[in-house]
Coordinates of C-alpha atoms in Angstrom, one line a residue:
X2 CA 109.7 54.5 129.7
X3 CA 106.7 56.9 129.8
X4 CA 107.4 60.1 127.5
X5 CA 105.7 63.3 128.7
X6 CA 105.8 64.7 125.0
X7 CA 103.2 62.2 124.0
X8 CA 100.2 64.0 125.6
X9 CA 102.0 67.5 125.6
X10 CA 103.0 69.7 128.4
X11 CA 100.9 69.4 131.2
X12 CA 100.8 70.3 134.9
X13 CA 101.4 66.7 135.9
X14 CA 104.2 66.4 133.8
X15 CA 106.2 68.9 136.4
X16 CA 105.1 67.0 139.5
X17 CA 107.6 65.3 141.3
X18 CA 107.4 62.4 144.0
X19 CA 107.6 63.6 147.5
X20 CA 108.8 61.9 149.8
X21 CA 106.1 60.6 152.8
X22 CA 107.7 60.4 155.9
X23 CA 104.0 59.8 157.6
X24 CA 103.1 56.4 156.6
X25 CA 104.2 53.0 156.4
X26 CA 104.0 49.5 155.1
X27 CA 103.1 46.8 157.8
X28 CA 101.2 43.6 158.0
X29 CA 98.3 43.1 159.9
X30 CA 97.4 39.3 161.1
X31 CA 93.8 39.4 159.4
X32 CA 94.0 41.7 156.1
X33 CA 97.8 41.3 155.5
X34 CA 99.6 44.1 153.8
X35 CA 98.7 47.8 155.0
X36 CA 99.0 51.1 155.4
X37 CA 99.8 52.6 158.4
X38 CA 100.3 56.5 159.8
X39 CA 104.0 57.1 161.4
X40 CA 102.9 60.1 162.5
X41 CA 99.4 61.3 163.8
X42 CA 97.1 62.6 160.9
X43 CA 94.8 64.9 161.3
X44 CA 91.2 64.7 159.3
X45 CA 91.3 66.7 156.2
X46 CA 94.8 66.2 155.9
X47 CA 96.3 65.5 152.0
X48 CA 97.8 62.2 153.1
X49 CA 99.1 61.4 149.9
X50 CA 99.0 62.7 146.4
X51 CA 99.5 59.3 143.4
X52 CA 100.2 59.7 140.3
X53 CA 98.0 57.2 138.2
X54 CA 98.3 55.4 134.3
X55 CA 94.9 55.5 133.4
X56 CA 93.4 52.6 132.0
X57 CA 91.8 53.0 128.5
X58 CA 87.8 51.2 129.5
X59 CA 88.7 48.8 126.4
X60 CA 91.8 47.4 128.6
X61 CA 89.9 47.0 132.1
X62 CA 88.4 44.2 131.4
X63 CA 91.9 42.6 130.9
X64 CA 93.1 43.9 134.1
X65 CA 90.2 42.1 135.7
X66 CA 91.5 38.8 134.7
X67 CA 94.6 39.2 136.6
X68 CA 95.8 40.4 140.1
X69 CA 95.8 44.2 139.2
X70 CA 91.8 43.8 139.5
X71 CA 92.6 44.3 143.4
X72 CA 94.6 47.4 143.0
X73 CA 93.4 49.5 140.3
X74 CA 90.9 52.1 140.7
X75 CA 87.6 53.2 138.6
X76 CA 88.6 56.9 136.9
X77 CA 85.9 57.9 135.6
X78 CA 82.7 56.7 133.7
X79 CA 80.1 54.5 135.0
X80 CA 80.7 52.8 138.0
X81 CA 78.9 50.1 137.3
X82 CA 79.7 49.6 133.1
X83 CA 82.1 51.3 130.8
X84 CA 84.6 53.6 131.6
X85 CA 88.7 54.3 132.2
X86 CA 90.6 52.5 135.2
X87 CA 93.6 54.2 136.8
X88 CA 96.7 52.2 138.5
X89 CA 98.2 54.4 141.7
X90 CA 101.3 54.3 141.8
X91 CA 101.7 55.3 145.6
X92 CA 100.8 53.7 148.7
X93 CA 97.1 54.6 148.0
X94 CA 97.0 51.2 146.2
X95 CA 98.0 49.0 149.3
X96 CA 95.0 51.0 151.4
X97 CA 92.9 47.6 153.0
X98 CA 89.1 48.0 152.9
X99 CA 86.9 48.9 155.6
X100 CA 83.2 50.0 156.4
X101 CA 84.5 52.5 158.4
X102 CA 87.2 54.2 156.5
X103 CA 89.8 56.7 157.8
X104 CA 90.6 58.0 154.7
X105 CA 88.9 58.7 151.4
X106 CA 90.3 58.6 147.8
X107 CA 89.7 61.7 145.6
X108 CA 90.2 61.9 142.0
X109 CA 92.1 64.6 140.9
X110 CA 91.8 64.7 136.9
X111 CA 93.5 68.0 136.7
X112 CA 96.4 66.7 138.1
X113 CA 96.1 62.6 137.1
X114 CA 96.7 61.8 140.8
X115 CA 94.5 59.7 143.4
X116 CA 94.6 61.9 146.4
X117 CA 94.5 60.4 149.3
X118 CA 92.6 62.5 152.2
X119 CA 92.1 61.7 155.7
X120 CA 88.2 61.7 156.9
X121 CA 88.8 61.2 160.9
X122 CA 92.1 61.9 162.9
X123 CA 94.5 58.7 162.7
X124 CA 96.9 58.1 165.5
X125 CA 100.1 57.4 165.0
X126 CA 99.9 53.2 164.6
X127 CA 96.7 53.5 163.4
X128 CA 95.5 51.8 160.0
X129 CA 94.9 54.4 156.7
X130 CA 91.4 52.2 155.5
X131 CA 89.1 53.2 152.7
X132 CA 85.9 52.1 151.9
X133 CA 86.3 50.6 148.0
X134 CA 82.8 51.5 147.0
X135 CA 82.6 48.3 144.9
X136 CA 81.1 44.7 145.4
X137 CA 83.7 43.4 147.3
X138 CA 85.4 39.7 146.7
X139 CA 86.2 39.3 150.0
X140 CA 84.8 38.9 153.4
X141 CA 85.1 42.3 155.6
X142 CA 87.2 42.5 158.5
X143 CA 85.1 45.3 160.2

């Protein structure tokens, strides 16, 4: 499927999926599908490391046309105009929204991964949230 040749050797192209044993997918009665932590989380903590295709800023516009548009993420660029998107592919993707986020997303261009870091410690049960930093098309639980 994806060939690692085409760009060259790179770091990222020696990274391999670990397993997280911390979080979880659950359903919650208002936002619907969730992260959660399995395990208590301290802040600071690398929650989880996703490798991203990045979106050339031509193609974003498609994206936005279809269902993607609530999972992929702005990579770089203006916020607000042009520039690339990039699709996690890890459980960063299925983080819900809030205005009180336990968690932040961090770009990580050297590596082409969305790094997900805690901001606040999350019990174990407790919700993984980030705030999208985006006009949102949906009415906020919190």
């Amino acid at each position: 499927m994806a060939a690692s040749g085409a760009r060259g050797a790179r770091a990222a192209d020696h990274l391999r999926p670990i397993p997280n044993e911390r979080l979880e997918i659950r359903s919650d009665p208002a936002k619907g599908r969730g992260i959660f932590a399995r395990q208590p989380i301290a802040p600071g903590m690398l929650i989880e490391t996703a490798p991203v295709i990045i979106v050339p800023a031509t193609q974003c516009p498609l994206l936005d046309r279809t269902i993607l548009h609530d999972y992929y993420f702005h990579w770089d660029g203006d916020p607000d105009g042009e520039g690339r998107g990039a699709v996690a592919l890890g459980l960063v993707a299925l983080c819900n929204h809030s205005r009180r986020p336990s968690a932040r997303v961090r770009r990580n261009f050297a590596q082409d991964t969305l790094d997900l870091v805690a901001l606040v410690p999350i019990a174990a049960g407790g919700e993984v949230t980030i705030d999208y930093n985006c006009p949102l098309w949906f009415e906020p639980e919190d």
